[in-house]
Each structure stands twice: as C-alpha cells, then as structure tokens.
Coordinates of C-alpha atoms in Angstrom, one line a residue:
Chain A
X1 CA 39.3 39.1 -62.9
X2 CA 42.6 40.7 -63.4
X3 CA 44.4 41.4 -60.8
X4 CA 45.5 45.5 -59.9
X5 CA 49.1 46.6 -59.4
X6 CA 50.3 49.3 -57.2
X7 CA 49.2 52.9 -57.1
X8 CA 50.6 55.3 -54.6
X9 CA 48.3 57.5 -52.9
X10 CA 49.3 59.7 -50.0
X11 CA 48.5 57.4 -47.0
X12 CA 47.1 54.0 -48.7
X13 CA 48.4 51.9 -51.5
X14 CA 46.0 49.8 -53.8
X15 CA 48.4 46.9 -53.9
X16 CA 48.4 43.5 -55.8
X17 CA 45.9 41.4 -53.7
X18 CA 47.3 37.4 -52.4
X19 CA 45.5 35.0 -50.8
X20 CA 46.2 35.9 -47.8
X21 CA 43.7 39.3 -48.2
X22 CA 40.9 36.6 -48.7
X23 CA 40.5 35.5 -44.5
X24 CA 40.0 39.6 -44.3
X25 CA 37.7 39.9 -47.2
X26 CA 35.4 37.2 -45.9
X27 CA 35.5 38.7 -42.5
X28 CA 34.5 42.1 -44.2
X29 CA 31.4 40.9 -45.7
X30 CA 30.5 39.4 -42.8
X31 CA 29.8 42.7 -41.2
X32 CA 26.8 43.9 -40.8
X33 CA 27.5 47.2 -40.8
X34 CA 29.7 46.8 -44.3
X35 CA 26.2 45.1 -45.7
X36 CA 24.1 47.9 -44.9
X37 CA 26.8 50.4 -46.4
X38 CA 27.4 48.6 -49.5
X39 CA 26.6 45.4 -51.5
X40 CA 29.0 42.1 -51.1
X41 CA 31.1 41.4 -53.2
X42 CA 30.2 37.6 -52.4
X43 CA 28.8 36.5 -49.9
X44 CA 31.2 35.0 -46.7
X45 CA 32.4 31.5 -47.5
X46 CA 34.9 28.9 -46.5
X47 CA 38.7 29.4 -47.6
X48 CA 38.5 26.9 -50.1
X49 CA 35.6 28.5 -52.0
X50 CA 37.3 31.9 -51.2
X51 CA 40.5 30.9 -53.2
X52 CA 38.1 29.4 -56.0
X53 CA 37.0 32.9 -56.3
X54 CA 39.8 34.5 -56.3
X55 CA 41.8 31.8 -59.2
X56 CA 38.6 32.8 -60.9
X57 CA 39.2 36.3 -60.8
X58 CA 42.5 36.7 -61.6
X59 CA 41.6 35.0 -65.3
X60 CA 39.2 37.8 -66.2
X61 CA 40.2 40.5 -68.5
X62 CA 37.8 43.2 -67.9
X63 CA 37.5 43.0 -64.0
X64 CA 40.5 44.5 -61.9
X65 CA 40.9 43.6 -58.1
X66 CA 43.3 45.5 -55.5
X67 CA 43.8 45.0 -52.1
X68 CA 44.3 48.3 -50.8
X69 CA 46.9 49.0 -47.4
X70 CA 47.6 51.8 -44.9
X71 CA 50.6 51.4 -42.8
X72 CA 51.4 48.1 -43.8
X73 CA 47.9 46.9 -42.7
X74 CA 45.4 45.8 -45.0
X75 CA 42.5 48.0 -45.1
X76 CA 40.2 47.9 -47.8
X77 CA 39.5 46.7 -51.6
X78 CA 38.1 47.8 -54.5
X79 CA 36.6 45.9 -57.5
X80 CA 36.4 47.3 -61.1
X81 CA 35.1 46.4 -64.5
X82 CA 37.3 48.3 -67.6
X83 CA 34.5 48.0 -70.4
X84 CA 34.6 45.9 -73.2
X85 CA 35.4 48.7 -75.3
X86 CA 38.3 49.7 -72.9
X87 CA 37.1 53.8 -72.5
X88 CA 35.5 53.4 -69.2
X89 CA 35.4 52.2 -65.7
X90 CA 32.8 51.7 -63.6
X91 CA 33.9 51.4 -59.9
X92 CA 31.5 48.3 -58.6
X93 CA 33.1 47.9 -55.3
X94 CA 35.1 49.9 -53.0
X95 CA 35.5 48.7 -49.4
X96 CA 37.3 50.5 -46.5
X97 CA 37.6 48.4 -43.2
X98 CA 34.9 49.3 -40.6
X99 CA 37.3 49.4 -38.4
X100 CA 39.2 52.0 -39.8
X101 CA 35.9 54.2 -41.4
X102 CA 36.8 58.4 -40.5
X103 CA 40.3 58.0 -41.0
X104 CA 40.5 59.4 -44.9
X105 CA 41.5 56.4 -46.1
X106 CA 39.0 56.1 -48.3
X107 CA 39.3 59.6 -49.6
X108 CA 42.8 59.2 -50.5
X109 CA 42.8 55.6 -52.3
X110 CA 40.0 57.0 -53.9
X111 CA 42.1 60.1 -55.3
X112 CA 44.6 57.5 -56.4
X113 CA 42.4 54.7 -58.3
X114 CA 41.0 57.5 -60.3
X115 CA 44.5 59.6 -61.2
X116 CA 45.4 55.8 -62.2
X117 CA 41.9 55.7 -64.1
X118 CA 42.3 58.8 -65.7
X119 CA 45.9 60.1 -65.7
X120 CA 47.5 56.8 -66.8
X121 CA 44.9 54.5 -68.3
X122 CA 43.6 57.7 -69.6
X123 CA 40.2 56.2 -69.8
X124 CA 37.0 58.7 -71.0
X125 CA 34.7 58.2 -68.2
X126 CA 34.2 56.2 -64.8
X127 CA 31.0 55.2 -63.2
X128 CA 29.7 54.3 -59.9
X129 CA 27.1 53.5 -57.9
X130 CA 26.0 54.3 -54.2
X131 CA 23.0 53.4 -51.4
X132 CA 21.4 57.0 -51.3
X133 CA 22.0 57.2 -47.2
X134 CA 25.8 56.0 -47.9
X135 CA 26.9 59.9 -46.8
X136 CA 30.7 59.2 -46.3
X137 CA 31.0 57.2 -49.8
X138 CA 28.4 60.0 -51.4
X139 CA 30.8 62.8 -50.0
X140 CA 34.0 61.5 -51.4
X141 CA 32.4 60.6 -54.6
X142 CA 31.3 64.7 -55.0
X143 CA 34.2 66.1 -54.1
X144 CA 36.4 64.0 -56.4
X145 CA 34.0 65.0 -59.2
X146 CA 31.1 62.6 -59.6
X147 CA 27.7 63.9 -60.5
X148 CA 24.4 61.9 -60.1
X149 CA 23.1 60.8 -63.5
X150 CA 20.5 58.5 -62.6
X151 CA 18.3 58.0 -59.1
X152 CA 16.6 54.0 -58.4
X153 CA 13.8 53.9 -56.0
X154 CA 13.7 51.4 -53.5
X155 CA 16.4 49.1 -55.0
X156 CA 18.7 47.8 -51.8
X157 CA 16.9 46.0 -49.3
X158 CA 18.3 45.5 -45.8
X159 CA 17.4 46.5 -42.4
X160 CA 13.9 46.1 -43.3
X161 CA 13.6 48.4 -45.7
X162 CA 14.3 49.5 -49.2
X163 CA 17.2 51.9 -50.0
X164 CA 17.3 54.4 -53.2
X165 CA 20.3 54.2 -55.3
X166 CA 22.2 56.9 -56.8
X167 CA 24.2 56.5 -60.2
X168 CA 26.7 58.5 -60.7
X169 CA 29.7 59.5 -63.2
X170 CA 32.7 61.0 -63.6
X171 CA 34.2 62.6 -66.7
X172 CA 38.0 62.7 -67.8
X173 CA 36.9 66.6 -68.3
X174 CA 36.4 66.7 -64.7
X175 CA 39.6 65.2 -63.4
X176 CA 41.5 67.8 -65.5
X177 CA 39.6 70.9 -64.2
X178 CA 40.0 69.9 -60.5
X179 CA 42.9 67.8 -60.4
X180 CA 45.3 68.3 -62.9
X181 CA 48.2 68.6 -60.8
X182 CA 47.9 65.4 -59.8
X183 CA 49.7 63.5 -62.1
X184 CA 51.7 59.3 -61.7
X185 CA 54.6 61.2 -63.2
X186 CA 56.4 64.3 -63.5
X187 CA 56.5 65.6 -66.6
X188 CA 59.2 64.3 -69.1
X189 CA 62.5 66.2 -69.3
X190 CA 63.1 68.4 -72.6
X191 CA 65.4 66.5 -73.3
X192 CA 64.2 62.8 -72.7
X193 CA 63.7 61.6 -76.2
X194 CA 66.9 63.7 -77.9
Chain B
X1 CA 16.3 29.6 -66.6
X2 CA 13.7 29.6 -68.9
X3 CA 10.6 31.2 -69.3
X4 CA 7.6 29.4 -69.4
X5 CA 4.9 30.4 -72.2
X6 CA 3.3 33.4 -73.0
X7 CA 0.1 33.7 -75.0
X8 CA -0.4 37.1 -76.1
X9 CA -2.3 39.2 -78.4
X10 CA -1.3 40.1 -82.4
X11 CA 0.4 36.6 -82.9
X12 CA 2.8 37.1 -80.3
X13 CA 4.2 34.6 -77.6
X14 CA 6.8 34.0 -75.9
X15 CA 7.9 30.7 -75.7
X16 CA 11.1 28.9 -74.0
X17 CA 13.9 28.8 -76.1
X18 CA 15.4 25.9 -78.0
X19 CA 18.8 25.9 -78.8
X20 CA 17.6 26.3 -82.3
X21 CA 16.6 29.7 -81.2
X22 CA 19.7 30.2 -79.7
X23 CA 21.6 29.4 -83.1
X24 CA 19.8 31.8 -84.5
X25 CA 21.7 35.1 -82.5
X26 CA 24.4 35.7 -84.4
X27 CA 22.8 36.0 -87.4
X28 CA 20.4 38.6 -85.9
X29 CA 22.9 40.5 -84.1
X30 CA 25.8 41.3 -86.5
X31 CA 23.0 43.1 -88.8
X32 CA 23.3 46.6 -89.6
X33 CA 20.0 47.3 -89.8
X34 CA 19.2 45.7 -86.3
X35 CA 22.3 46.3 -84.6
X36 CA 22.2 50.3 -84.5
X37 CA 21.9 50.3 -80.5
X38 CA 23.0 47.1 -80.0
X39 CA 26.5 45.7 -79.6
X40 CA 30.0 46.2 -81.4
X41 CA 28.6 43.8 -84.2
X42 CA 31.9 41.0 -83.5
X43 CA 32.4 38.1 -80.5
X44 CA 32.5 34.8 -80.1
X45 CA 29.7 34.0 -82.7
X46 CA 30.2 30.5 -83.0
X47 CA 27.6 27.6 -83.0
X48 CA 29.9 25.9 -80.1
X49 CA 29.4 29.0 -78.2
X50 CA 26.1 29.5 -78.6
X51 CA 25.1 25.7 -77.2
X52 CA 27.2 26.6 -73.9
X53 CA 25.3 29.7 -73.6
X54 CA 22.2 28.2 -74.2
X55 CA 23.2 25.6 -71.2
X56 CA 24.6 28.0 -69.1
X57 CA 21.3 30.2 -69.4
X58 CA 19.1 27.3 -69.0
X59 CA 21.3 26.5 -65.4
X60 CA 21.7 29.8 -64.3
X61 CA 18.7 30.8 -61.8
X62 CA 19.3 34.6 -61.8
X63 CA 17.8 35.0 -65.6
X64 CA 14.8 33.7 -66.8
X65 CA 14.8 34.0 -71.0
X66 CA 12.4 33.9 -73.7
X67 CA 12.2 33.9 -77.4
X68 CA 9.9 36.2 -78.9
X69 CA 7.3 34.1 -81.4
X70 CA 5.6 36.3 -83.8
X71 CA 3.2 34.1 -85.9
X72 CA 4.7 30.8 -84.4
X73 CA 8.5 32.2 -86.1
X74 CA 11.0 32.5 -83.6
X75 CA 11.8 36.6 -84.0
X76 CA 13.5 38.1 -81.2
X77 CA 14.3 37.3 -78.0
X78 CA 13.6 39.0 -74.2
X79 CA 14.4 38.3 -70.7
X80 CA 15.0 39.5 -67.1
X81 CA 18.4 39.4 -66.3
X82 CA 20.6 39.8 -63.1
X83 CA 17.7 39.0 -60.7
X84 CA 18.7 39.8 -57.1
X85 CA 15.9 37.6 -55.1
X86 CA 16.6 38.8 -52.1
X87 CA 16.2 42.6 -53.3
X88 CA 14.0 41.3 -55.9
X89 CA 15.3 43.7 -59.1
X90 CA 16.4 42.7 -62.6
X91 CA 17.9 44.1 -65.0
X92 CA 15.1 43.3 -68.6
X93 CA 16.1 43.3 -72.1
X94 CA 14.8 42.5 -75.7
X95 CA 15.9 42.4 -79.6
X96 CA 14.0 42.0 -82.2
X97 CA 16.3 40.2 -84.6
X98 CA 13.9 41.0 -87.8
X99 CA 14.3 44.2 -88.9
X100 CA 11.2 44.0 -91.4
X101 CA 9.2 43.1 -88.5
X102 CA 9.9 46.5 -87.2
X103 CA 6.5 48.8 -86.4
X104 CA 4.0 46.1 -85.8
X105 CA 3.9 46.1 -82.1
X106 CA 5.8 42.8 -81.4
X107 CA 8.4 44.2 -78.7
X108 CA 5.0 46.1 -76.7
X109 CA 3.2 43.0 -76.6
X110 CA 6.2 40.9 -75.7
X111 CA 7.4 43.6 -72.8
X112 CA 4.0 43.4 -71.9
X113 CA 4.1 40.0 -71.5
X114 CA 7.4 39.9 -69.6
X115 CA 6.4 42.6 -67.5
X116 CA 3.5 41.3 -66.5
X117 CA 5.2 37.9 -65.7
X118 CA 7.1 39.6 -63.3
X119 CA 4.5 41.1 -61.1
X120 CA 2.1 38.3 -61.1
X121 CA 4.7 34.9 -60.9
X122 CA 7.9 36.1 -60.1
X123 CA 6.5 38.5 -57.4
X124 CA 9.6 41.1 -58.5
X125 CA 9.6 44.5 -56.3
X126 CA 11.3 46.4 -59.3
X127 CA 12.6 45.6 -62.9
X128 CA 15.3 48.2 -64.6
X129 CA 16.9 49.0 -68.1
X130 CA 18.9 50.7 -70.0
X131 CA 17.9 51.9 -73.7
X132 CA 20.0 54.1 -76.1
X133 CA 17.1 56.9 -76.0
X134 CA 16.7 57.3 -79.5
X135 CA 15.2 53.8 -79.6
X136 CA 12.1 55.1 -79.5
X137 CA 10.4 52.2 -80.5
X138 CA 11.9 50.1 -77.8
X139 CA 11.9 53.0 -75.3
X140 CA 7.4 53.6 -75.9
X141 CA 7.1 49.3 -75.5
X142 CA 8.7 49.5 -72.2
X143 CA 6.6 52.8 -71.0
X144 CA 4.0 51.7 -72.3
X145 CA 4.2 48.7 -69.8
X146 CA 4.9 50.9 -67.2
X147 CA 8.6 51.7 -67.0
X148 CA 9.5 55.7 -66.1
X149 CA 12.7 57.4 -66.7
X150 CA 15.1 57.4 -63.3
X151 CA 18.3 59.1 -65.4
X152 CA 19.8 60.1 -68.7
X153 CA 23.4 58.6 -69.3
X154 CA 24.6 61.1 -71.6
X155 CA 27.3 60.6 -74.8
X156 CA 27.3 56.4 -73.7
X157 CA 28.0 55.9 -77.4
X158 CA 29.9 57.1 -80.4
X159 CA 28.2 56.1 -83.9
X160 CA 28.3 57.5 -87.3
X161 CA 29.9 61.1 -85.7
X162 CA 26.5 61.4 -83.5
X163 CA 26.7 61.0 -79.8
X164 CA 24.0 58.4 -78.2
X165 CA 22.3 58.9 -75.1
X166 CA 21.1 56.3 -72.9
X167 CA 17.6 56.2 -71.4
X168 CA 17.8 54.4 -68.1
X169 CA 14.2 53.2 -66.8
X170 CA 12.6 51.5 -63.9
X171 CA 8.6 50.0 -63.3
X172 CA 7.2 48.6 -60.6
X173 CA 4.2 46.4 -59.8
X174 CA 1.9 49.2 -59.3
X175 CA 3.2 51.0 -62.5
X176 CA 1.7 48.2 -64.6
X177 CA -1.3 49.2 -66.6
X178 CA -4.7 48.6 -65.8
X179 CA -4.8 45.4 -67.9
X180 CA -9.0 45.2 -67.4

C-alpha cells in the first residue's frame, strides 16, 4: 500500500503514517465498540506482524494509507484503494478514535480526503461503504454528498446479529455543486505563467 | 482453494483446475469478442504468472475456484471469491472464455452448480456480484439461481462512447430454486 502525504483540513491532518501509529492501530481494532461500527482493517496482532503489514503496505500502488492527527495526537486512519484505471476511489476504511467519537473530527478529515480526492487528484468518482446502523459515519457521508447506490441484506455479523450494508457514491459533479469553494489552492495569479 | 467436482446437466461440470486450465486465461481474456464487460484487455499475461496464481489460488482459503467443463473441454471458469467465514459472504464470479459457446446455457448450469455448492457444503449465509447490466446473459444465469438486484452502479464504465451500468446482486440460501 502506498503510503498518504499530508492534507490540511481545519482541525485534523491526514499525515504520512510511521510505525509508531501501528501500537494505536492494533489497540483500535481491538475495540469492541470500533468492530461493531466498522470492519478491521486486520485483525489485532503482535508488533512484529504489525510492521510486516505495514512494509507490505507501503509497496502497493493502488492502496493509500494515512494516519490522520488532531492536536498533535493521533486520532484516526483511513485506508483507500485508487482503481486500476486511476478515475476512482473507493474509501474502504476510515477510523476515528473511540475515544475522541462527537468531536467532528471525523467530519472535517473527511471534508479534506475528499477536496484531496476530487480537487487535486481530480478523480471522477469515490465510493464507500457503511453498516446501515453506523448513523454518525452515515451522516457525514450525506452531507458531504454521498448517495446510496446499492443496499446488502444481512451482510455484517457481530453482536449476534446480521447488519445491512449501505453502498454508497460520490460524484466529482457533486463536490463542485456543494463545495467548490473549497479548493488545496488559491487560484493562480494572472500573471503566474507570463 | 479448489473446488471439488460438479456433475451437472447439458455436458457441464465443474471440475478443479489444473494449471493447464490456468494457462489457458490469457488467451480467453484479451478477446474482443469475450472481453466486452470484462477487463482492460492487458496485465501480466505471462505463463510465469499464471503458475503463481494458480498456487496462490490453490493456498488461499478465502476462494474456492472452478473451471467450467463443457463436454469434458475446459471452457470457462467460476468461483466464489473474498469469503468472509465468519460473516459467511462471497463475492462469485464466472467467464466463459468461448465466445462460440455463447447461448447454450453453460454459465446457468455452472452458476447453478456453484450456487448450489454454497448453500448445501459451504453452509454460506449470502453470496454477492457485480455484473455490467447489459450482460444479460450472465445477469438471467445468476437470477435464475436465485440472485436479486440490491443496487444499480450507474456510468461504472466507458466503452465504445456508451456508458455501462453495473448490476449489483445478492442470493441467499432460501433464494435457491426449488431444485425438486
């Protein structure tokens, strides 16, 4: 997997992850209340396997990892796969700290990956998908702009039950209507290329 | 993994693959005539790569894989991919690598097949695909074995100045067909 590189949002910063992130990570999927939220990434595991996975990572092409801070502190991830064709995204992980769930972190790294998605990769389309009783991840995904474009029955199993799955998309269309003012860069002077 | 075989009806059976059969992908899959909703039609399409896949699928124990036998000729191949055993879901597939086999009812009776090897020995909860939906061919073998539409992706694909749609479906055990 590729490793991300920094992009600015108002209170969080996706950040280049180290191996240092990876004792947080496997604490993260340790918790039962991330599991019922989301699936793992992998599954908790000694360090040694942990930085396996990450020297694995960081050789792939198509998948991007960040580690993603708020006030210095490490806070969250998210996990992405750019497809082979290189017009789309689709956002298969994207983990806030349990600890630090109602604080709008999530909301606002969320805003940043896709401006980076759409306003500098300037990719067609990103995808997602979400547990069907995830409301918090189901409300930031909406009001960036995702719509539901598919609906699994009974696919997540955990607290003794199954789970429905929502699939959802986001179009570069989209971004522009709702968020076109926020852009990586100012626009370029007139006279930048005289 | 591999499958184990299938005996069904119209000369059709799936069998385990040999690496043979896996030799015989690239060919099949960088035709025009077969590839319309398949890939970009270019990769690693070497024989070297081929025998690593065909040992990393035989290892790997989230797939199970069968080539499609249509009057004992190897013709296709079909599988269940991605399989979550804890949630019990896949993710199925199938190509039919022939395209002047096209029409006779080989990809029903292997889906059929597969399908039904899901329910009955691999005690699945839910299998899932996706198929560019104007496959209709491919898209009536898997309904027809009991897979229902859960979404529409819309404008997945760009081809010959058309848009392509893709037809995303789920079945469950007790979407199967009566088989009596």
């Amino acid at each position: 997997m590729a490793l991300g590189g920094t992009i600015r949002g108002k209170t969080t910063t996706l950040r280049l992850p180290v191996e240092a992130d990876l004792e947080i990570y496997n604490r993260w999927m340790a918790d039962m209340r991330v599991r019922r939220a989301h699936r793992v990434w992998h599954e908790p595991a000694m360090p040694a396997t942990w930085k396996e996975r990450f020297k694995e990572v960081a050789k792939d092409q198509q998948n991007v990892l960040w580690s993603i801070d708020a006030s210095d502190k490490l806070v969250g991830f998210a996990v992405g796969h750019v497809w082979r064709m290189g017009n789309g995204f689709d956002l298969n992980h994207f983990m806030i700290d349990p600890d630090e769930w109602r604080n709008g972190y999530g909301s606002d790294a969320a805003l940043a990956l896709h401006r980076y998605l759409f306003d500098y990769l300037d990719l067609r389309l990103a995808t997602t998908e979400l547990r069907a009783d995830n409301a918090a991840a189901l409300r930031i995904a909406r009001k960036l702009g995702y719509e539901e474009y598919a609906h699994g029955h009974e696919v997540h199993y955990r607290d003794g039950a199954y789970v429905d799955e929502l699939q959802l998309r986001m179009n570069k269309e989209t971004w522009q209507e709702r968020w076109s003012a926020e852009r990586e860069y100012p626009p370029l002077a007139a006279n930048a290329t005289r | 993994m591999f499958g184990p075989r299938l005996e069904g009806r119209s000369g059709v059976t799936l069998v385990p693959p040999t690496l043979a059969h896996f030799r015989l992908h690239p060919a099949w899959e960088t035709q025009p005539e077969v590839g319309r909703f398949w890939g970009p039609r270019f990769g690693e399409l070497t024989q070297e790569h081929q025998e690593e896949t065909f040992k990393k699928v035989g290892a790997d124990q989230t797939q199970i894989q069968w080539t499609i036998s249509y009057l004992e000729e190897p013709v296709g191949f079909t599988g269940i991919f991605d399989i979550d055993w804890v949630r019990r879901d896949g993710e199925s597939g199938i190509f039919i690598g022939r395209a002047d086999l096209f029409g006779r009812g080989i990809a029903s009776e292997a889906v059929r097949l597969r399908t039904h090897f899901a329910w009955r020995e691999l005690r699945l909860h839910r299998v899932h695909n996706w198929i560019a939906h104007a496959n209709r061919g491919s898209r009536r073998a898997n309904e027809k074995a009991g897979y229902r539409q859960m979404g529409l992706f819309r404008r997945s694909f760009f081809r010959s100045g058309e848009w392509y749609d893709e037809w995303l479906g789920e079945a469950y055990p007790h979407t199967f067909p009566d088989q009596r």
